[in-house]
């Protein structure tokens, strides 16, 4: 009996797990019989148990690991043939045979195979990577082809197997050997005659009773499709090839047809719908990346059904590392579908995750920038085509502008808006190009519809101005503009809430109009009555209105509400459940040249009750146009009272009515009575208006 030592090459594993001491040696005995039995040390048995049962999260990864090993064996055989100047063998493939009755799964490859000593070294030494040894021999030219690097993948077979048999023959040996172990601490190796005609390795796993599912074809196919569908070599399961779709992202763009791109998109998206844009690129700096990304034509979020799930997969050398990889893209790009293959990933020992979060963040940044750049290029190349896509995806773009500091500037270039000058959607750069010289602001206004925006009192200063105003119907844009704040050194100004900046525009417009038109003095409120009138309005409309001031911007409308918080921002705050104290301490701007305001000033002197009703009705209109009217009940009741006053007054004393005015003018009565009568409107104890007659004194 011979006795020798086998080194346990697990330094990398130990650095990864930090669980074990550095006393890593295993001992075996060479028996004088044909079968040789080798014994692990107790510490190594524990390590083997941890490798087999604790490193991997999902049990199906054993198949990924064994298929990756098989792919490496085939790649080594191809490389050696090329180095010798020989023709690459045509039989390079992986076969999987399943037997549900015997509860076995067999993975066979026609690769480089192993000698007896290599089986002892590679299979009997935990964390010794044969692929890593091979790369050290041939240099870095095979780095992008060889998958294995840790030397522990093989032992994942013990997750599902009671016993594992490995039969292998190398071209460098005329003998075939069988390696057998139950994963409990020993393995046996012996010669097997007439097993292989050529070369290769065959692994048979005798499955545990509770893992019999892996002898079923459906489960195996699902695992292959999930992890190993893009291995270079054919994977044949029970005589039928499975990995038909190739990893086209690693190929040159010149080799790929439009049909190839379409089929691959159908494969990864499970959809027959065509994609809108694609991005296929590779780079070696700052990271080695090969990516094929698709931007779809539509998405599910627009139907309000669900949030888009990340559908981008992270690969390393064509082996899936993580599906639906949320860490690979910013949240606002969750609609992007495709694959990213990065050879520089610092994988953990199970290859189910990665270690260097800084590198992943770098990868995320690089990929996101390329996607945004591609969308911008498409927008410039075909604006109409981009706009059709933008209509559906604008909320994703705006989310990126509002929430992502890193990509805000580049995402802002993708925004498109209408203005009061045209229904065409234009970029902010186009908007700035249309501004008159000397204008340093970007003006915008939020309204439910375009027509409401154009007829809003807030738009009056810009009616005859050359300054365009961005019109938006999405309250999210308020947050977007606030986050951007400035673009190309021009500040965003909401014409509803930024009184000082809008007054500058109004003042310039007023000066120009005064040169062309004369003011109608008859409609003005006398100067000595303006202050008392404003104080009266303030008292009537308190506490909603805390200040009444003369408007510089209004030309035709009677009044508007001015607040530091715009209606769009109030909608956002309400949606977030934040209180805004909507109806308190607002400013009312009045147009002293408007007939309604002029007549209101007159009526307040003769009939304060009617004047009070009218003032509140004016306020209701202002609240409605500014989006602050939340409860219409009180407004409707007040309207009913005013209608009753008008109708009752008309029945008893016909009146001449101007639009919005509450002015009564006595007319001649057809049936003249002896005593001249006059009418007066009073409010009864129930709060209802009544018309009474009394003798004229």
XYZ file of C-alpha atoms in Angstrom:
697
model
C 0.000 0.000 0.000
C 1.328 3.315 -1.064
C 0.660 6.473 0.839
C 0.943 9.987 -0.520
C -0.255 13.535 0.017
C -2.557 15.637 -2.109
C -2.488 19.400 -1.665
C -5.810 21.070 -1.178
C -5.663 24.049 -3.560
C -8.416 25.991 -1.882
C -6.720 29.303 -1.125
C -9.151 31.209 -3.300
C -12.085 29.406 -1.760
C -10.847 30.161 1.712
C -10.384 33.847 0.907
C -13.924 33.890 -0.403
C -15.600 32.130 2.515
C -13.247 33.087 5.363
C -14.539 30.033 7.224
C -11.541 27.744 7.471
C -8.006 27.480 8.786
C -4.981 27.294 6.487
C -4.244 23.665 7.385
C -5.538 22.331 4.077
C -4.011 18.981 3.218
C -5.669 15.740 2.368
C -4.149 12.269 2.604
C -4.775 9.218 0.409
C -3.432 5.643 0.279
C -2.374 3.854 -2.886
C -3.686 0.309 -2.635
C -1.854 -2.610 -4.185
C -5.094 -3.847 -5.812
C -6.472 -2.623 -9.114
C -8.866 -0.280 -7.349
C -7.192 2.472 -5.379
C -8.953 4.054 -2.445
C -8.157 7.519 -1.165
C -9.249 9.060 2.114
C -9.966 12.714 2.815
C -8.959 14.274 6.104
C -11.790 15.237 8.431
C -11.396 18.953 7.739
C -11.650 18.310 4.015
C -14.803 16.241 4.454
C -16.386 19.218 6.141
C -15.195 21.492 3.372
C -16.612 19.154 0.728
C -19.950 19.104 2.517
C -20.033 22.910 2.591
C -19.077 23.173 -1.082
C -21.784 20.696 -2.053
C -24.587 22.010 0.119
C -23.956 25.570 1.288
C -22.313 27.597 -1.461
C -25.089 27.428 -4.038
C -28.530 28.935 -3.587
C -30.473 26.892 -6.153
C -30.071 23.167 -6.649
C -30.406 23.353 -10.430
C -27.067 25.191 -10.703
C -25.290 21.833 -10.668
C -26.298 21.397 -14.310
C -25.012 24.863 -15.183
C -21.662 24.037 -13.569
C -21.280 20.677 -15.298
C -22.287 22.104 -18.681
C -19.779 24.921 -18.207
C -17.075 22.361 -17.432
C -18.052 20.398 -20.533
C -17.927 23.558 -22.636
C -14.432 24.300 -21.305
C -13.295 20.772 -22.200
C -14.568 21.218 -25.767
C -12.965 24.660 -26.021
C -9.613 23.257 -24.885
C -9.822 20.502 -27.508
C -10.627 23.021 -30.239
C -7.733 25.249 -29.167
C -5.191 22.408 -29.087
C -6.257 21.245 -32.542
C -5.827 24.766 -33.872
C -2.425 25.105 -32.227
C -1.275 21.886 -33.901
C -2.513 23.084 -37.256
C -5.124 20.322 -37.350
C -8.716 20.591 -38.454
C -11.128 21.368 -35.625
C -13.015 18.154 -34.791
C -16.585 18.095 -36.058
C -17.887 16.034 -33.168
C -17.527 18.706 -30.453
C -20.820 18.488 -28.567
C -22.478 17.834 -25.218
C -24.935 14.983 -24.736
C -27.371 14.579 -21.864
C -29.125 11.264 -21.261
C -31.970 10.971 -18.767
C -33.347 7.807 -17.183
C -36.330 8.365 -14.921
C -36.551 4.699 -13.898
C -32.920 4.488 -12.799
C -33.096 8.069 -11.517
C -29.929 9.138 -13.324
C -28.706 12.072 -15.404
C -25.610 11.692 -17.577
C -23.617 14.562 -19.100
C -21.081 13.554 -21.751
C -18.711 15.721 -23.788
C -16.245 14.961 -26.582
C -13.687 17.386 -25.207
C -10.089 17.125 -24.075
C -10.668 14.419 -21.444
C -8.492 13.645 -18.420
C -5.664 11.281 -17.632
C -5.642 9.287 -14.418
C -3.429 11.809 -12.672
C -5.555 14.697 -13.871
C -8.664 13.003 -12.463
C -6.908 12.622 -9.119
C -5.668 16.198 -9.186
C -8.791 17.892 -10.539
C -11.539 15.800 -8.955
C -9.739 14.801 -5.782
C -8.546 18.298 -4.934
C -11.212 20.745 -3.928
C -10.875 24.251 -5.405
C -8.168 23.231 -7.848
C -9.266 24.565 -11.224
C -8.070 22.551 -14.211
C -9.232 25.377 -16.461
C -7.144 27.859 -14.526
C -4.093 25.594 -14.903
C -4.773 25.355 -18.630
C -4.964 29.150 -18.977
C -1.666 29.532 -17.174
C -0.111 27.239 -19.757
C -1.550 28.782 -22.937
C -1.647 32.447 -21.883
C -4.449 35.029 -21.963
C -5.608 34.322 -25.519
C -8.297 31.949 -24.182
C -9.556 34.167 -21.354
C -12.817 35.007 -23.111
C -13.521 31.341 -23.961
C -12.856 29.436 -20.743
C -15.592 29.693 -18.094
C -14.242 27.838 -15.075
C -11.991 29.518 -12.546
C -12.688 28.286 -9.000
C -12.452 24.478 -9.142
C -15.578 23.838 -7.073
C -18.323 23.594 -9.727
C -17.987 19.842 -10.118
C -18.836 19.259 -6.446
C -22.252 20.877 -6.908
C -23.282 17.502 -8.372
C -23.443 16.218 -4.791
C -26.284 18.649 -4.106
C -28.611 16.370 -6.026
C -26.671 13.089 -6.235
C -26.033 10.197 -3.892
C -23.206 8.915 -6.047
C -21.270 10.471 -8.910
C -19.371 8.472 -11.532
C -16.878 10.124 -13.873
C -15.453 8.245 -16.858
C -12.760 10.051 -18.851
C -10.177 9.406 -21.558
C -7.544 11.790 -22.799
C -5.857 11.688 -26.220
C -2.597 11.776 -24.288
C -3.354 8.371 -22.783
C -4.467 5.057 -24.195
C -6.398 4.188 -21.042
C -9.825 5.142 -19.731
C -10.470 5.624 -16.022
C -13.526 5.686 -13.755
C -13.757 7.979 -10.720
C -16.531 7.239 -8.171
C -17.514 9.027 -4.963
C -20.545 9.436 -2.735
C -19.296 12.818 -1.482
C -18.844 11.668 2.099
C -15.075 11.739 2.203
C -13.632 9.089 -0.134
C -13.367 8.432 -3.849
C -12.323 5.392 -5.893
C -10.525 5.340 -9.207
C -9.974 2.405 -11.516
C -9.299 1.571 -15.138
C -12.234 1.050 -17.457
C -11.559 -0.835 -20.675
C -13.346 -0.338 -24.009
C -15.368 2.604 -22.686
C -14.280 5.436 -25.017
C -13.281 4.998 -28.634
C -11.823 8.473 -28.840
C -11.679 11.013 -26.044
C -13.998 12.859 -23.638
C -15.638 12.793 -20.243
C -18.909 11.268 -19.088
C -20.462 12.136 -15.730
C -23.343 10.068 -14.360
C -25.214 11.300 -11.293
C -27.342 8.845 -9.338
C -29.961 11.230 -8.047
C -31.253 11.341 -4.497
C -34.901 10.266 -4.166
C -36.060 13.814 -3.449
C -34.142 15.148 -6.477
C -35.604 12.727 -9.029
C -37.124 15.713 -10.866
C -33.748 16.283 -12.543
C -34.175 13.039 -14.458
C -37.205 14.576 -16.185
C -36.658 16.216 -19.549
C -38.892 19.232 -18.874
C -36.925 20.238 -15.784
C -33.572 19.785 -17.502
C -34.664 21.822 -20.534
C -35.867 24.610 -18.274
C -32.509 24.714 -16.501
C -30.571 24.706 -19.774
C -32.660 27.556 -21.119
C -32.204 29.540 -17.941
C -28.438 29.218 -17.529
C -26.652 27.591 -20.453
C -28.655 28.209 -23.595
C -25.855 30.229 -25.198
C -22.984 27.767 -24.818
C -21.078 27.613 -28.113
C -21.473 23.890 -28.616
C -24.600 21.801 -29.273
C -26.397 20.509 -26.178
C -28.303 17.351 -27.099
C -30.874 16.002 -24.647
C -32.115 12.451 -25.312
C -31.114 12.820 -28.951
C -32.606 16.296 -29.552
C -30.615 19.537 -29.753
C -31.830 22.251 -27.384
C -29.628 25.372 -27.580
C -30.742 26.536 -31.017
C -30.597 30.295 -30.273
C -27.024 31.519 -30.447
C -25.340 34.186 -28.341
C -25.412 36.774 -31.107
C -24.289 39.557 -28.765
C -20.718 38.204 -28.850
C -20.629 38.199 -32.658
C -19.751 41.081 -34.958
C -22.670 43.231 -36.074
C -21.654 42.624 -39.683
C -22.378 38.915 -39.253
C -25.917 39.358 -37.979
C -28.986 39.812 -40.153
C -32.143 41.768 -39.222
C -33.910 38.434 -38.974
C -31.363 37.266 -36.385
C -32.014 40.375 -34.301
C -35.781 39.866 -34.564
C -35.613 36.212 -33.533
C -33.380 36.980 -30.582
C -35.748 39.716 -29.402
C -38.677 37.315 -29.651
C -36.684 34.847 -27.583
C -35.764 37.169 -24.726
C -39.055 39.113 -24.639
C -41.470 36.226 -25.247
C -43.293 38.550 -27.604
C -44.032 38.669 -31.317
C -44.146 42.462 -31.278
C -41.284 44.150 -33.082
C -38.837 46.270 -31.113
C -38.407 50.008 -31.663
C -34.652 50.466 -31.324
C -31.681 48.199 -30.653
C -28.195 48.788 -29.298
C -25.497 46.234 -30.098
C -22.033 47.194 -28.965
C -18.825 45.922 -27.445
C -16.037 47.737 -25.664
C -12.894 46.933 -23.723
C -12.684 50.178 -21.746
C -13.378 50.987 -19.006
C -14.797 47.433 -18.786
C -14.889 44.502 -21.172
C -18.552 44.552 -22.223
C -20.575 42.894 -24.954
C -24.214 43.937 -24.953
C -27.341 43.591 -27.055
C -30.163 45.770 -25.766
C -33.621 46.403 -27.144
C -36.037 49.273 -26.619
C -39.618 48.061 -27.131
C -42.454 49.786 -28.941
C -44.859 49.694 -26.014
C -45.078 48.815 -22.332
C -47.604 47.630 -19.742
C -47.457 50.603 -17.391
C -49.461 52.786 -19.761
C -52.454 50.525 -19.149
C -52.128 51.018 -15.412
C -51.912 47.261 -14.895
C -48.446 46.774 -13.449
C -44.960 48.221 -13.212
C -42.475 47.076 -15.829
C -40.191 44.364 -14.484
C -36.493 44.474 -15.253
C -35.944 42.165 -18.214
C -32.195 42.451 -18.652
C -29.850 39.577 -17.903
C -26.248 39.681 -16.757
C -23.876 37.126 -18.296
C -20.222 36.330 -17.895
C -18.720 34.566 -20.904
C -22.203 33.590 -22.115
C -23.150 31.959 -18.803
C -26.082 33.509 -16.980
C -25.113 35.149 -13.709
C -28.356 36.918 -12.897
C -31.676 37.186 -14.693
C -33.830 40.312 -14.266
C -30.748 42.104 -12.953
C -32.041 45.243 -11.211
C -28.515 46.393 -10.391
C -27.601 46.667 -14.064
C -29.721 49.706 -14.990
C -31.264 52.754 -13.296
C -34.895 52.254 -12.374
C -36.201 54.635 -15.033
C -34.700 52.388 -17.763
C -36.593 49.304 -16.571
C -38.326 49.045 -19.968
C -35.045 48.049 -21.687
C -34.678 44.363 -22.550
C -31.573 42.395 -23.465
C -28.285 40.982 -22.250
C -25.025 42.394 -20.942
C -21.965 40.156 -20.924
C -19.049 41.389 -18.821
C -15.847 39.350 -18.562
C -14.487 41.550 -15.784
C -17.140 40.590 -13.241
C -15.649 39.712 -9.843
C -17.920 36.701 -9.292
C -18.366 35.023 -5.962
C -17.491 31.361 -5.720
C -20.970 30.135 -6.630
C -21.060 32.367 -9.729
C -24.562 33.363 -8.683
C -23.524 36.883 -7.718
C -20.668 39.342 -7.642
C -18.462 40.902 -5.031
C -17.270 44.308 -6.176
C -20.235 46.678 -5.800
C -18.148 49.602 -7.112
C -17.455 47.736 -10.339
C -21.142 46.865 -10.740
C -22.013 50.534 -10.217
C -19.490 51.417 -12.927
C -21.006 48.854 -15.261
C -24.472 50.271 -14.551
C -23.319 53.786 -15.364
C -21.566 52.771 -18.601
C -24.543 50.789 -19.918
C -27.060 53.508 -19.010
C -25.045 56.203 -20.767
C -24.844 54.127 -23.929
C -28.602 53.543 -23.933
C -29.390 57.234 -23.442
C -26.907 58.199 -26.136
C -28.518 55.738 -28.545
C -32.017 57.104 -27.894
C -30.764 60.652 -28.422
C -29.159 59.642 -31.712
C -32.406 58.087 -32.893
C -34.327 61.223 -31.895
C -32.033 63.365 -34.032
C -31.992 60.921 -36.932
C -35.770 60.532 -37.241
C -37.679 63.040 -35.047
C -41.145 61.875 -36.143
C -40.394 58.244 -35.398
C -38.910 59.189 -32.032
C -41.944 61.300 -31.147
C -44.301 58.363 -31.737
C -42.216 56.375 -29.227
C -41.879 59.315 -26.825
C -45.658 59.669 -26.471
C -45.766 56.250 -24.795
C -42.483 56.405 -22.885
C -42.297 60.033 -21.781
C -43.043 59.193 -18.149
C -39.921 57.015 -17.995
C -37.867 59.860 -19.451
C -39.331 62.359 -16.993
C -38.779 59.972 -14.094
C -35.110 59.856 -15.030
C -34.891 63.646 -15.192
C -36.645 64.069 -11.854
C -34.994 61.265 -9.885
C -31.556 60.521 -11.344
C -28.869 63.116 -10.666
C -26.204 61.322 -12.700
C -28.163 61.174 -15.947
C -30.403 64.253 -15.575
C -28.588 66.439 -18.098
C -28.522 63.824 -20.841
C -32.120 62.766 -20.202
C -33.305 66.389 -20.386
C -32.276 66.445 -24.040
C -34.872 63.731 -24.720
C -37.834 65.794 -23.431
C -40.411 67.126 -25.899
C -43.165 69.735 -25.314
C -45.806 71.772 -27.104
C -45.943 75.575 -26.837
C -48.666 78.166 -27.196
C -47.254 78.969 -30.624
C -47.563 75.499 -32.124
C -48.935 72.020 -31.456
C -45.654 70.503 -32.656
C -43.554 68.838 -29.956
C -40.117 70.388 -29.702
C -36.996 69.907 -27.579
C -35.814 72.438 -25.030
C -32.979 73.365 -27.394
C -35.553 74.151 -30.082
C -37.565 76.196 -27.574
C -34.522 78.265 -26.621
C -33.762 78.934 -30.284
C -37.205 80.563 -30.605
C -36.788 82.933 -27.643
C -36.402 86.648 -28.400
C -32.988 88.074 -27.667
C -32.439 89.029 -24.042
C -34.939 86.528 -22.578
C -33.256 84.402 -19.930
C -36.210 82.303 -18.809
C -38.035 79.213 -20.015
C -41.737 79.867 -19.400
C -44.232 77.055 -18.858
C -47.833 76.540 -17.797
C -49.760 73.485 -16.627
C -53.428 72.975 -17.540
C -55.804 70.001 -18.024
C -56.030 70.586 -21.795
C -54.313 72.681 -24.420
C -57.482 74.718 -25.035
C -57.851 75.518 -21.348
C -54.240 76.607 -21.249
C -54.622 78.940 -24.216
C -57.744 80.596 -22.757
C -56.429 80.798 -19.183
C -56.099 84.223 -17.547
C -52.493 83.344 -16.728
C -51.675 83.316 -20.441
C -52.868 86.905 -21.043
C -49.419 88.567 -20.726
C -48.152 86.250 -23.483
C -51.107 86.551 -25.862
C -49.476 89.078 -28.151
C -45.916 88.392 -27.059
C -43.171 86.761 -29.107
C -42.158 84.724 -26.055
C -43.300 81.082 -26.383
C -44.762 79.302 -23.368
C -44.402 75.560 -22.877
C -47.827 73.993 -22.356
C -48.012 70.783 -20.388
C -50.935 68.644 -19.258
C -48.934 66.353 -16.974
C -48.528 67.506 -13.365
C -45.332 65.423 -13.163
C -43.712 68.062 -15.383
C -43.831 70.500 -12.469
C -41.420 68.256 -10.569
C -39.314 67.787 -13.694
C -38.866 71.535 -14.229
C -38.150 72.142 -10.554
C -35.439 69.476 -10.599
C -33.825 70.787 -13.776
C -34.115 74.373 -12.468
C -31.898 75.733 -15.247
C -31.141 74.578 -18.768
C -28.537 76.273 -20.964
C -28.283 79.037 -18.340
C -32.004 79.770 -18.555
C -34.260 79.449 -15.542
C -37.610 77.660 -15.616
C -40.509 79.986 -14.730
C -44.061 78.865 -13.997
C -46.265 81.724 -15.253
C -48.878 80.808 -12.667
C -46.746 81.172 -9.547
C -43.660 83.243 -10.409
C -45.273 86.679 -10.165
C -42.138 88.830 -10.418
C -40.879 87.298 -13.668
C -44.302 87.349 -15.314
C -44.869 90.976 -14.282
C -41.754 91.919 -16.244
C -43.293 90.421 -19.367
C -46.640 92.066 -18.596
C -45.046 95.466 -18.000
C -43.271 95.355 -21.343
C -46.478 94.300 -23.074
C -48.443 97.094 -21.352
C -45.943 99.744 -22.404
C -46.185 98.599 -25.985
C -49.994 98.583 -25.924
C -50.212 102.043 -24.385
C -48.442 103.409 -27.404
C -51.155 101.990 -29.661
C -54.346 102.287 -27.589
C -55.935 104.806 -25.269
C -57.334 103.691 -21.954
C -61.122 103.819 -21.547
C -61.411 106.006 -18.469
C -65.124 105.236 -17.954
C -64.427 101.652 -16.982
C -61.716 102.426 -14.439
C -62.220 102.493 -10.703
C -61.405 105.961 -9.361
C -58.002 106.047 -7.723
C -59.373 107.146 -4.361
C -61.700 104.107 -4.298
C -59.115 101.445 -5.141
C -57.709 101.065 -1.639
C -61.137 100.902 0.118
C -62.337 98.453 -2.518
C -59.313 96.182 -2.048
C -59.743 96.247 1.732
C -63.415 95.399 1.357
C -62.594 92.468 -0.943
C -59.966 91.214 1.479
C -62.457 91.269 4.363
C -65.157 89.557 2.296
C -62.875 86.767 1.129
C -60.908 86.230 4.321
C -59.297 83.779 5.286
C -58.853 82.419 1.763
C -57.523 85.753 0.551
C -54.983 87.573 2.688
C -53.939 90.164 0.110
C -55.645 91.967 -2.790
C -53.511 93.784 -5.323
C -53.853 95.441 -8.693
C -52.795 93.135 -11.519
C -50.194 94.175 -14.059
C -50.682 91.091 -16.207
C -54.471 90.855 -16.740
C -55.990 92.402 -19.845
C -59.508 90.944 -20.108
C -60.111 88.613 -17.141
C -61.500 90.102 -13.900
C -59.110 88.404 -11.442
C -56.687 85.551 -10.776
C -55.236 83.758 -7.777
C -51.502 84.097 -7.177
C -49.650 81.666 -4.927
C -46.053 80.671 -4.353
C -47.123 77.057 -4.913
C -48.437 76.333 -8.395
C -51.468 74.159 -9.065
C -49.214 71.497 -10.604
C -47.075 71.289 -7.487
C -50.205 71.149 -5.341
C -51.412 68.147 -7.346
C -48.088 66.431 -6.799
C -48.191 67.147 -3.075
C -51.778 65.922 -2.792
C -50.827 62.722 -4.626
C -48.043 62.235 -2.059
C -50.459 62.812 0.808
C -48.886 66.116 1.844
C -50.980 69.012 3.137
C -50.668 72.294 1.243
C -53.239 74.530 3.038
C -54.772 75.234 -0.368
C -57.466 77.693 0.663
C -55.584 79.983 2.994
C -53.465 83.139 2.685
C -53.735 83.453 -1.087
C -53.269 86.634 -3.105
C -56.035 87.924 -5.372
C -54.991 90.028 -8.348
C -57.807 92.158 -9.790
C -58.128 93.900 -13.125
C -59.485 97.375 -12.331
C -60.368 97.902 -16.003
C -62.634 94.871 -16.186
C -66.412 95.723 -16.193
C -67.176 93.055 -13.589
C -64.695 94.530 -11.106
C -65.794 98.114 -11.887
C -69.469 97.275 -11.354
C -68.707 95.235 -8.241
C -67.170 98.344 -6.724
C -70.383 100.244 -7.457
C -72.753 97.538 -6.174
C -70.911 97.189 -2.864
C -71.993 100.746 -2.034
C -75.695 100.150 -2.724
C -76.232 96.459 -1.946
C -73.512 94.797 0.098
C -75.344 91.444 0.156
C -75.379 91.103 -3.613
C -71.832 92.447 -3.776
C -70.702 89.840 -1.250
C -72.283 87.035 -3.264
C -70.684 88.360 -6.443
C -67.223 88.682 -4.873
C -67.319 85.080 -3.694
C -68.462 83.968 -7.126
C -65.487 85.764 -8.683
C -63.227 83.997 -6.191
C -64.788 80.637 -7.104
C -63.945 81.240 -10.750
C -60.349 82.099 -9.864
C -59.997 78.987 -7.707
C -61.443 76.868 -10.493
C -59.064 78.229 -13.147
C -56.060 77.718 -10.850
C -57.018 74.152 -9.935
C -57.631 74.933 -6.279
C -61.363 74.265 -6.171
C -61.722 70.976 -4.327
C -65.321 70.960 -3.055
C -67.932 72.332 -5.507
C -70.869 72.019 -3.097
C -70.592 75.524 -1.625
C -70.004 76.991 -5.081
C -73.153 75.386 -6.479
C -75.240 76.633 -3.547
C -73.955 80.160 -4.084
C -74.729 79.966 -7.796
C -78.285 78.923 -6.997
C -78.715 81.930 -4.725
C -77.432 84.301 -7.390
C -79.704 82.741 -10.011
C -82.669 83.091 -7.685
C -81.855 86.771 -7.123
C -81.608 87.433 -10.838
C -84.769 85.557 -11.756
C -86.820 87.004 -8.885
C -85.635 90.517 -9.705
C -86.478 90.044 -13.375
C -90.020 88.917 -12.558
C -90.701 91.888 -10.297
C -88.548 94.510 -11.984
C -86.979 93.872 -15.396
C -83.270 94.591 -15.367
C -80.591 95.225 -17.940
C -77.798 92.728 -17.310
C -74.180 92.899 -18.372
C -71.917 89.827 -18.440
C -70.927 88.937 -14.880
C -72.328 92.191 -13.453
C -74.893 92.479 -10.725
C -76.175 95.925 -11.599
C -79.897 96.767 -11.566
C -81.356 99.579 -13.566
C -84.972 100.593 -13.085
C -87.100 100.723 -16.248
C -90.485 102.127 -16.906
C -93.329 99.998 -15.660
C -96.184 99.295 -18.104
C -98.784 99.354 -15.369
C -98.038 102.684 -13.603
C -99.577 102.911 -10.167
C -100.447 106.025 -8.297
C -97.679 105.634 -5.815
C -94.169 105.127 -7.217
C -92.722 101.899 -5.903
C -89.155 100.825 -5.508
C -87.731 97.323 -4.995
C -85.071 96.026 -2.650
C -83.458 92.600 -2.310
C -83.018 91.270 1.202
C -81.787 87.952 2.642
C -84.354 86.234 4.879
C -83.615 84.281 8.043
C -83.049 81.100 6.009
C -80.371 82.787 3.924
C -82.512 83.026 0.785
C -82.777 86.269 -1.233
C -86.230 87.970 -1.389
C -87.443 90.942 -3.435
C -89.657 93.410 -1.515
C -91.433 96.557 -2.657
C -91.609 99.809 -0.737
C -92.845 103.320 -1.319
C -90.305 105.654 -2.785
C -89.662 108.532 -0.420
